[in-house]
mmCIF file of C-alpha atoms and ligand atoms in Angstrom:
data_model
loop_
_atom_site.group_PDB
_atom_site.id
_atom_site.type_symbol
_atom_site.label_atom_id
_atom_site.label_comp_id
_atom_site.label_asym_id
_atom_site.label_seq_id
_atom_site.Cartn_x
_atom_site.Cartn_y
_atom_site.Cartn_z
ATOM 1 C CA UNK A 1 0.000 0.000 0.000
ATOM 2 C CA UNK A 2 1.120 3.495 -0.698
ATOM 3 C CA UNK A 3 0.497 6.051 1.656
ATOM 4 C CA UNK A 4 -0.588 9.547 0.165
ATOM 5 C CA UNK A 5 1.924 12.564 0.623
ATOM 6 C CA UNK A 6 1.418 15.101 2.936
ATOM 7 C CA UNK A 7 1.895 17.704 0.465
ATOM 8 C CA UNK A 8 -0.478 15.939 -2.205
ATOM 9 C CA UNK A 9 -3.340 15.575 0.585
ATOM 10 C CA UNK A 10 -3.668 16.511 4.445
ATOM 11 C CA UNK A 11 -3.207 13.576 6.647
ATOM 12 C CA UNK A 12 -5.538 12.911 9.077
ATOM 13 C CA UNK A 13 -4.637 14.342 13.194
ATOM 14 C CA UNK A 14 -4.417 11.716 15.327
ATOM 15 C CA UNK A 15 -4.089 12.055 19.430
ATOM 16 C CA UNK A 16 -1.200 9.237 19.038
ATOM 17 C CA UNK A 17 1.676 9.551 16.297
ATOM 18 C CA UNK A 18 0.614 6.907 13.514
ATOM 19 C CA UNK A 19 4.644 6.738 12.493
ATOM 20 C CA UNK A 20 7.607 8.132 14.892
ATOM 21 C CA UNK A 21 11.350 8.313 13.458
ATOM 22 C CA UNK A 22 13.856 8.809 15.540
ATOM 23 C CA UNK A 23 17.593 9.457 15.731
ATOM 24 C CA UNK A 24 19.334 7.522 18.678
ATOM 25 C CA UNK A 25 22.249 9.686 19.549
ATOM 26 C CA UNK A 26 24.057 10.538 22.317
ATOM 27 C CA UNK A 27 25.657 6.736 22.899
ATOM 28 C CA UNK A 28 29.252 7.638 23.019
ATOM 29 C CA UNK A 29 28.775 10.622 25.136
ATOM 30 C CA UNK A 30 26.986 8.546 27.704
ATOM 31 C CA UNK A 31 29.928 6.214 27.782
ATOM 32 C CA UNK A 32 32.218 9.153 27.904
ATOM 33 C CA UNK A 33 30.151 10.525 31.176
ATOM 34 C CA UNK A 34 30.914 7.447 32.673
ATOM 35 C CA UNK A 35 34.058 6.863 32.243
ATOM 36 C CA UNK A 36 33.472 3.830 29.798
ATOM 37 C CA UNK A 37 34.625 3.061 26.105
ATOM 38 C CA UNK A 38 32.044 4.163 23.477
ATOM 39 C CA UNK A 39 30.623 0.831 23.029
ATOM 40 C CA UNK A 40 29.052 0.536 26.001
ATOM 41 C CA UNK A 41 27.049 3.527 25.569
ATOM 42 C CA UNK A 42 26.368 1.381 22.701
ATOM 43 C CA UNK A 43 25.252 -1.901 23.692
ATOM 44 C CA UNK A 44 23.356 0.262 26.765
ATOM 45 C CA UNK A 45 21.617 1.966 23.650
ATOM 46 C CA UNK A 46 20.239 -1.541 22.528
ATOM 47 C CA UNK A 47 17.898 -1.780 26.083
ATOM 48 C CA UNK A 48 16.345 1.633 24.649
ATOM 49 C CA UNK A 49 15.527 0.209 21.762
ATOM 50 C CA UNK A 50 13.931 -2.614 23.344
ATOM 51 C CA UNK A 51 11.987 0.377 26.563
ATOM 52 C CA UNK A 52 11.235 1.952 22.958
ATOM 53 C CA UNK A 53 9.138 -1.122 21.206
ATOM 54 C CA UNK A 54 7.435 -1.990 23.990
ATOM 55 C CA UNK A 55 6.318 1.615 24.604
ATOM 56 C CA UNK A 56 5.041 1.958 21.045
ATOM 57 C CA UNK A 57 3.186 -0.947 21.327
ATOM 58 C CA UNK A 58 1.449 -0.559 24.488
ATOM 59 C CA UNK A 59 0.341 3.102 22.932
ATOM 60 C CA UNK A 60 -0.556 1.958 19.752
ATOM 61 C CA UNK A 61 2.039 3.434 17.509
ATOM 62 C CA UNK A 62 1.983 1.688 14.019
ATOM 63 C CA UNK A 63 5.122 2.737 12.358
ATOM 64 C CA UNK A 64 8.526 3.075 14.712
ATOM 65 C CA UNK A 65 11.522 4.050 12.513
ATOM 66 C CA UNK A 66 14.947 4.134 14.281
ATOM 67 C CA UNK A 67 18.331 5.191 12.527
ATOM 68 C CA UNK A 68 20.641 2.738 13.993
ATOM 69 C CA UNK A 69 23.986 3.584 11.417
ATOM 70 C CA UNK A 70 23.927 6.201 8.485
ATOM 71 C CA UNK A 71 25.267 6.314 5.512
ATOM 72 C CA UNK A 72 28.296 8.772 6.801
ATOM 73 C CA UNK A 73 29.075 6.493 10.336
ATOM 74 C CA UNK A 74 31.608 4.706 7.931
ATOM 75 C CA UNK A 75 33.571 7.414 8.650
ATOM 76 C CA UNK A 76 34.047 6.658 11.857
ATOM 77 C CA UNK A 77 37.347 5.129 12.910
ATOM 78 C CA UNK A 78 37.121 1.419 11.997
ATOM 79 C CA UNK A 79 37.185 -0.483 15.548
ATOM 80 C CA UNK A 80 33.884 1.200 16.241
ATOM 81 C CA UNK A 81 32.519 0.459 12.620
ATOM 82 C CA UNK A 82 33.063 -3.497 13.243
ATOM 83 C CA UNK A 83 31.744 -3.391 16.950
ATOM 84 C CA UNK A 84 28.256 -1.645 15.779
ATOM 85 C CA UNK A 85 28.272 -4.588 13.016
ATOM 86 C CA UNK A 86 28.877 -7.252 15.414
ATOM 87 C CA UNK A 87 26.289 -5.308 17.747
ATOM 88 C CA UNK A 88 23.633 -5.723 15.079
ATOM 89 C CA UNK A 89 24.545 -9.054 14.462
ATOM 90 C CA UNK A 90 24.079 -10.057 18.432
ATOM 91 C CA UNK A 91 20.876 -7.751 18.398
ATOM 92 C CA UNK A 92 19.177 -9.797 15.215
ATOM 93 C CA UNK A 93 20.545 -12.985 16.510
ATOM 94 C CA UNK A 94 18.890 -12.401 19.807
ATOM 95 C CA UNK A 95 15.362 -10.420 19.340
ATOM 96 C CA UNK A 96 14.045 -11.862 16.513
ATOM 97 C CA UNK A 97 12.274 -14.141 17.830
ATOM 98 C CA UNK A 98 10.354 -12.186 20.823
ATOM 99 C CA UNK A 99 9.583 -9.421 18.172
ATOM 100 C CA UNK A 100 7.773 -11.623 16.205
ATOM 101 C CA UNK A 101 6.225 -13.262 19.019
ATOM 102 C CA UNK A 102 4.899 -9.777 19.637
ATOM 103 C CA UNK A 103 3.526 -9.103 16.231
ATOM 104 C CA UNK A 104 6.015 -6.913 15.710
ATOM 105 C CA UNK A 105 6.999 -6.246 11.324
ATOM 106 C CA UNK A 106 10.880 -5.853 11.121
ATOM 107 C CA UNK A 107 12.185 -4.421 8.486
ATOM 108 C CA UNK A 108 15.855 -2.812 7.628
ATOM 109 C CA UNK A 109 16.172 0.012 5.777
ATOM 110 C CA UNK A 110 19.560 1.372 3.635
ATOM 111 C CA UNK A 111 21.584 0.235 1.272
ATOM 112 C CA UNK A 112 22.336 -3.196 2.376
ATOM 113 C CA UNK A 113 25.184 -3.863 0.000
ATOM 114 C CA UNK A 114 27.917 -2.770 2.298
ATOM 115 C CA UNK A 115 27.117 -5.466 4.770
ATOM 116 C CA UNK A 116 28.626 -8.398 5.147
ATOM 117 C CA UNK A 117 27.148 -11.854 4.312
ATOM 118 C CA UNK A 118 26.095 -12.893 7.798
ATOM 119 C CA UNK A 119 24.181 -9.464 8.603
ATOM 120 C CA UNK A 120 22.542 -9.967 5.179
ATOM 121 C CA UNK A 121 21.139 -13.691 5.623
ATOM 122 C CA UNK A 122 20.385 -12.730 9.429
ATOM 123 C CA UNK A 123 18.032 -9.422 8.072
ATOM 124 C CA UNK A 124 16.699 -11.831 5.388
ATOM 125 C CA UNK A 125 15.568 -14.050 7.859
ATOM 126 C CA UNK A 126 13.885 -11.480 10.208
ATOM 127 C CA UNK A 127 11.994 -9.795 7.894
ATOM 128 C CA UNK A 128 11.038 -12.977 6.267
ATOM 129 C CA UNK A 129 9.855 -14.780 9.626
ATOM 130 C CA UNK A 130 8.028 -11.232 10.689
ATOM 131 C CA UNK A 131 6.669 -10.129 7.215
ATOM 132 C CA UNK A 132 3.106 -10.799 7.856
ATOM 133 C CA UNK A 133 2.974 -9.381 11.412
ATOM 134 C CA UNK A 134 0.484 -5.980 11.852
ATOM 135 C CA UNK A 135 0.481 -4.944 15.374
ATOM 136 C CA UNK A 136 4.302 -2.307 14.513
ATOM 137 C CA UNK A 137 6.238 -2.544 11.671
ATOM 138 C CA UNK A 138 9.751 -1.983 13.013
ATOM 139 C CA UNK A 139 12.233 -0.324 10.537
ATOM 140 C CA UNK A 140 15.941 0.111 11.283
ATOM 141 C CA UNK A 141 17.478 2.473 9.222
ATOM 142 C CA UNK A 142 20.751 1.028 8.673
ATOM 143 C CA UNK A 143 23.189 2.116 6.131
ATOM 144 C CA UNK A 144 20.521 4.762 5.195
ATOM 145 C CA UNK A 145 21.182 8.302 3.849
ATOM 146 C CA UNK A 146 17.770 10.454 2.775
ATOM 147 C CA UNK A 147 19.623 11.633 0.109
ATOM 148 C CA UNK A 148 20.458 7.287 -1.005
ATOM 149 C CA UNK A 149 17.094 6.828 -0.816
ATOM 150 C CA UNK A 150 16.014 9.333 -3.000
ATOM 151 C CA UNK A 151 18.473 8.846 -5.574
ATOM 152 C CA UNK A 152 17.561 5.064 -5.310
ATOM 153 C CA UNK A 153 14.030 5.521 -5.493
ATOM 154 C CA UNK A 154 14.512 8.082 -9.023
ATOM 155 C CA UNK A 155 16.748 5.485 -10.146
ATOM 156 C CA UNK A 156 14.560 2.377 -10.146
ATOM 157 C CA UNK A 157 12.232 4.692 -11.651
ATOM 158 C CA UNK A 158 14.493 5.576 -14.340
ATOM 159 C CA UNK A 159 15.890 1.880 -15.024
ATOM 160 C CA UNK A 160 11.422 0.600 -15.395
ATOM 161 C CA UNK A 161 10.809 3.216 -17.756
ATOM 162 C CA UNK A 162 13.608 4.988 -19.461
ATOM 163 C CA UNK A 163 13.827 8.713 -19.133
ATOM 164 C CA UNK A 164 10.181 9.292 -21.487
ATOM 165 C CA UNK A 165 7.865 10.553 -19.142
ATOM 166 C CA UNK A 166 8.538 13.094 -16.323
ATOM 167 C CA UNK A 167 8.346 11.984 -12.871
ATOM 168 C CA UNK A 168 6.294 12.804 -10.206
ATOM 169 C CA UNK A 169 6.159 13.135 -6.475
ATOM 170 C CA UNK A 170 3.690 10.416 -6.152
ATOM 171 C CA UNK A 171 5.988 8.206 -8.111
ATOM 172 C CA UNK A 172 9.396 9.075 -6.351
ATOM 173 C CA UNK A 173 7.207 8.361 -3.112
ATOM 174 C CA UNK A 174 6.203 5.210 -4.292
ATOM 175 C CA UNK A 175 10.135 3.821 -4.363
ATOM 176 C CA UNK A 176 11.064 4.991 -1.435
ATOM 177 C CA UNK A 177 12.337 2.506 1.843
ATOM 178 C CA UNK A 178 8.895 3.536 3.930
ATOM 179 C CA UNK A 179 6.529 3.904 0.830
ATOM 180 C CA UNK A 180 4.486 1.425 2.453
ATOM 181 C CA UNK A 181 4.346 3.387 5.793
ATOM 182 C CA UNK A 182 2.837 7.133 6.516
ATOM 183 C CA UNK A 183 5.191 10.106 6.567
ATOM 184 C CA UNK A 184 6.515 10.527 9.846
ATOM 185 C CA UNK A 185 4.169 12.543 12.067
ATOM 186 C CA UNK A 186 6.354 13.036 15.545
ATOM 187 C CA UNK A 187 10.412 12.967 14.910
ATOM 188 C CA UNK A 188 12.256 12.424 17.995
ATOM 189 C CA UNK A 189 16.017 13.371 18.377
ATOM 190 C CA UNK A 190 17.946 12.681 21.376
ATOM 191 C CA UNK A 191 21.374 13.885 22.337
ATOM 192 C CA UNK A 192 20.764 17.807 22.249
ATOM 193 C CA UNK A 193 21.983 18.360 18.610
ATOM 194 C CA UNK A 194 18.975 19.877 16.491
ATOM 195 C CA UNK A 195 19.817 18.549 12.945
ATOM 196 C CA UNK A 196 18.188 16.159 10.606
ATOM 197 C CA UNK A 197 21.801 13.956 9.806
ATOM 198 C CA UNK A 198 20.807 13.339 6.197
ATOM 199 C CA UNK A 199 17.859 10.915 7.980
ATOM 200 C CA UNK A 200 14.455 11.417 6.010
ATOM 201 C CA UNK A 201 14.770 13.970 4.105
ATOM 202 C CA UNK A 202 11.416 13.208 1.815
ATOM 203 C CA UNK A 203 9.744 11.884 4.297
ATOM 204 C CA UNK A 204 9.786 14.857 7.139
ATOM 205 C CA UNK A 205 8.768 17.735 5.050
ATOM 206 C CA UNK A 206 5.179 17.860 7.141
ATOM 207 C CA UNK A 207 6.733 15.870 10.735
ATOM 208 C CA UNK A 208 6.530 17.602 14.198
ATOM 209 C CA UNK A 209 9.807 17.525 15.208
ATOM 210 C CA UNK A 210 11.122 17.043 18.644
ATOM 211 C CA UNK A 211 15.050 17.335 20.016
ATOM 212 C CA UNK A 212 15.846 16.362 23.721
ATOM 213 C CA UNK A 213 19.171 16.998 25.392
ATOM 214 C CA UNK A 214 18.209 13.296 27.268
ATOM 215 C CA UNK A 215 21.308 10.853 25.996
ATOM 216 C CA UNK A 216 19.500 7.650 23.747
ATOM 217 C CA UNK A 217 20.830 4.897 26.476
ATOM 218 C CA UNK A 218 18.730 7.361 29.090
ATOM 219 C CA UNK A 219 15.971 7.301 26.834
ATOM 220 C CA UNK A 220 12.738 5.291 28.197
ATOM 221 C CA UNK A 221 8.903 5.722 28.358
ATOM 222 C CA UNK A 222 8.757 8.743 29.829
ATOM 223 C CA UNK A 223 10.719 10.814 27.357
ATOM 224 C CA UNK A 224 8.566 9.320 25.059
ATOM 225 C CA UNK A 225 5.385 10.590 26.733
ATOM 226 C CA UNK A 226 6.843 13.434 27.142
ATOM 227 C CA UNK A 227 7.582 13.902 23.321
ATOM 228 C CA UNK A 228 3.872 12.351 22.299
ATOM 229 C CA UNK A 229 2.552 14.941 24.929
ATOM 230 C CA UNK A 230 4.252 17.878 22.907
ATOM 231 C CA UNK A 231 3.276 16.506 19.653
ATOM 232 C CA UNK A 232 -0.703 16.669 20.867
ATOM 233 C CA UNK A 233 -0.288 20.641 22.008
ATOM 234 C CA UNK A 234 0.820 20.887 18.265
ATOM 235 C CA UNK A 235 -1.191 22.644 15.315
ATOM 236 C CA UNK A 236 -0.281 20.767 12.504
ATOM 237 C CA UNK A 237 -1.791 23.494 10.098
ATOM 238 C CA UNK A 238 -0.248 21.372 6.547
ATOM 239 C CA UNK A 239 0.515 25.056 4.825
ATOM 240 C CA UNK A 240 -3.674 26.023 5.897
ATOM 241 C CA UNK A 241 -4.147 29.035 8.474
ATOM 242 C CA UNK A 242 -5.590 28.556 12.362
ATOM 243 C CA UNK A 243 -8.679 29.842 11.419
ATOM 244 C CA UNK A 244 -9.525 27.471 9.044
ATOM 245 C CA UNK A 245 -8.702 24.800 11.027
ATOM 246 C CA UNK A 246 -11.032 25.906 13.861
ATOM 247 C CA UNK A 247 -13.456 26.141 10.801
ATOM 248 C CA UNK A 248 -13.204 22.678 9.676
ATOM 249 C CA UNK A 249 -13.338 21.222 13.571
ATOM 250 C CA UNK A 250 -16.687 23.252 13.610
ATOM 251 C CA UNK A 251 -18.069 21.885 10.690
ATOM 252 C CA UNK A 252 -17.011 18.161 11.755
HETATM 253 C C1 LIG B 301 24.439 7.309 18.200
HETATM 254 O O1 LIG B 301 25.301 7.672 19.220
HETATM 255 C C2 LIG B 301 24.754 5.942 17.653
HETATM 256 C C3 LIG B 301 25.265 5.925 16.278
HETATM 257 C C4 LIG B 301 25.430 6.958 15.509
HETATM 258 C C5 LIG B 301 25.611 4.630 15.746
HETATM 259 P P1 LIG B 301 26.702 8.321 18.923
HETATM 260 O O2 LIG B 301 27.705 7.231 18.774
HETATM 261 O O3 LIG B 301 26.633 9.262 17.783
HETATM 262 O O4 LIG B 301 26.960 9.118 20.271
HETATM 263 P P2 LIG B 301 27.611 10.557 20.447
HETATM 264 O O5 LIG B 301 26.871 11.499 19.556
HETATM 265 O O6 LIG B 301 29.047 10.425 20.058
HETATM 266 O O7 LIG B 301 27.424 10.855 21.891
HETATM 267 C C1 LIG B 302 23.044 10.307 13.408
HETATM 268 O O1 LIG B 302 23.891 10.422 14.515
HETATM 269 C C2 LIG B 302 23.024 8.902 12.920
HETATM 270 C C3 LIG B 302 22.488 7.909 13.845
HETATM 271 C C4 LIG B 302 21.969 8.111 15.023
HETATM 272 C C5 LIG B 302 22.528 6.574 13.348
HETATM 273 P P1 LIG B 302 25.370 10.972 14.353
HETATM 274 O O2 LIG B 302 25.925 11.077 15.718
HETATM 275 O O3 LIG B 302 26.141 10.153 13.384
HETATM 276 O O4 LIG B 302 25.108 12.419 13.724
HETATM 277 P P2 LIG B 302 26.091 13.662 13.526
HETATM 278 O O5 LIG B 302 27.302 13.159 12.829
HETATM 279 O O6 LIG B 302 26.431 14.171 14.894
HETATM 280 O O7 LIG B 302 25.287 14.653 12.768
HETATM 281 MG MG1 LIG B 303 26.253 11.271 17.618
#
């Protein structure tokens, strides 16, 4: 199913997100705090992840997007590069199972070409085991740059139907990693920074967004109630005026 675009047609306000993204950051400088090497702040980072799922389930979130390695962490120095992979590895290896016990969808998102064989057969599996379940679809953006994703999405585009016909939003949304979920409506950053880190660029032209100084390992319900509760004192106006909006509610 494709999901319309918020800038073809106004999405519908719900009291709960429908889809929140989310950049996990703040790992390393949790580890730092503490004295610890970076990867702990890491492998701390995975029990958010798992505080995170739960949460979204039990609140009825339908679409949870996490970016778990971008396109650019390959620049980071190698040692840390290979521990993340191995992290993944241990994380597919071990939650599989009780996501999908929980009806929980997971997919991976990014170019998946830079990952070793293992990683590949282990997200194969996942998403093969899971690919019917409804209750959250799960996507780890892995390997993912907005600006990849675009270019892929044009690209497959380009290679179905040579360069005849122009393209058009609908059909660049349509190729996209989440063009089976809708756009983001609550973005989540932790770790203080306020930037978007080439996540999705497409996909958060209409999102609330929300930055917390609150370090991802720290992160847990509460900051997450605390970033629904800001998304519900929103006005999510979609390029209309306040008045019109109180018109429409009137009229409904
Ligand atoms: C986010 O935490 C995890 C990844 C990018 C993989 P960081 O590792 O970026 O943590 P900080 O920003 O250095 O604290
Ligand atoms: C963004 O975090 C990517 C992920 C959380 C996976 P970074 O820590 O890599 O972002 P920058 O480099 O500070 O913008
Ligand atoms: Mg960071």
């Amino acid at each position: 199913m494709t999901f319309k675009s918020s800038t073809a047609e106004i999405p519908e306000a719900r009291l709960t997100p429908r889809h929140i993204a989310i950049i996990m950051d703040g790992n390393g400088r949790w580890a730092r705090q503490r004295m610890l090497p970076r990867v702990a702040g890491h492998k701390r980072g995975v029990e958010s992840v798992r505080a995170t799922v739960r949460a979204c389930i039990e609140r009825g979130v339908e679409h949870l997007t996490l970016f778990a390695f971008s396109s650019e962490n390959w620049r980071r120095p190698a040692a840390e590069v290979d521990t993340l992979m191995e992290l993944f590895v241990i994380a597919l290896e071990r939650e599989v199972d009780k996501l999908h016990q929980n009806g929980v969808r997971l997919r991976i998102v990014g170019n998946l070409e830079r990952f070793g064989p293992r990683l590949n057969k282990l997200i194969k599996a996942g998403e093969e085991l899971t690919r019917n379940n409804t209750r959250l679809t799960l996507n780890i953006a892995a390997n993912y740059g907005g600006r990849w994703d675009i270019l892929q999405a044009v690209n497959s585009l380009l290679l179905d139907r040579g360069a005849s016909e122009p393209i058009s939003e609908a059909d660049i949304a349509s190729r996209l990693c989440l063009a089976d979920c809708p756009e983001p409506d609550l973005f989540i950053r932790t770790g203080g920074e306020q930037r978007i880190s080439n996540f999705l660029l497409w996909q958060l032209a209409y999102t609330e967004l929300y930055f917390t100084d609150t370090l991802w390992p720290d992160f847990d319900e509460a900051v997450l109630g605390e970033a629904i509760a800001s998304y519900r004192r929103r006005e999510r106006r979609f390029g209309r005026t306040s008045d019109q909006l109180i018109e429409a509610a009137a009229k409904s």
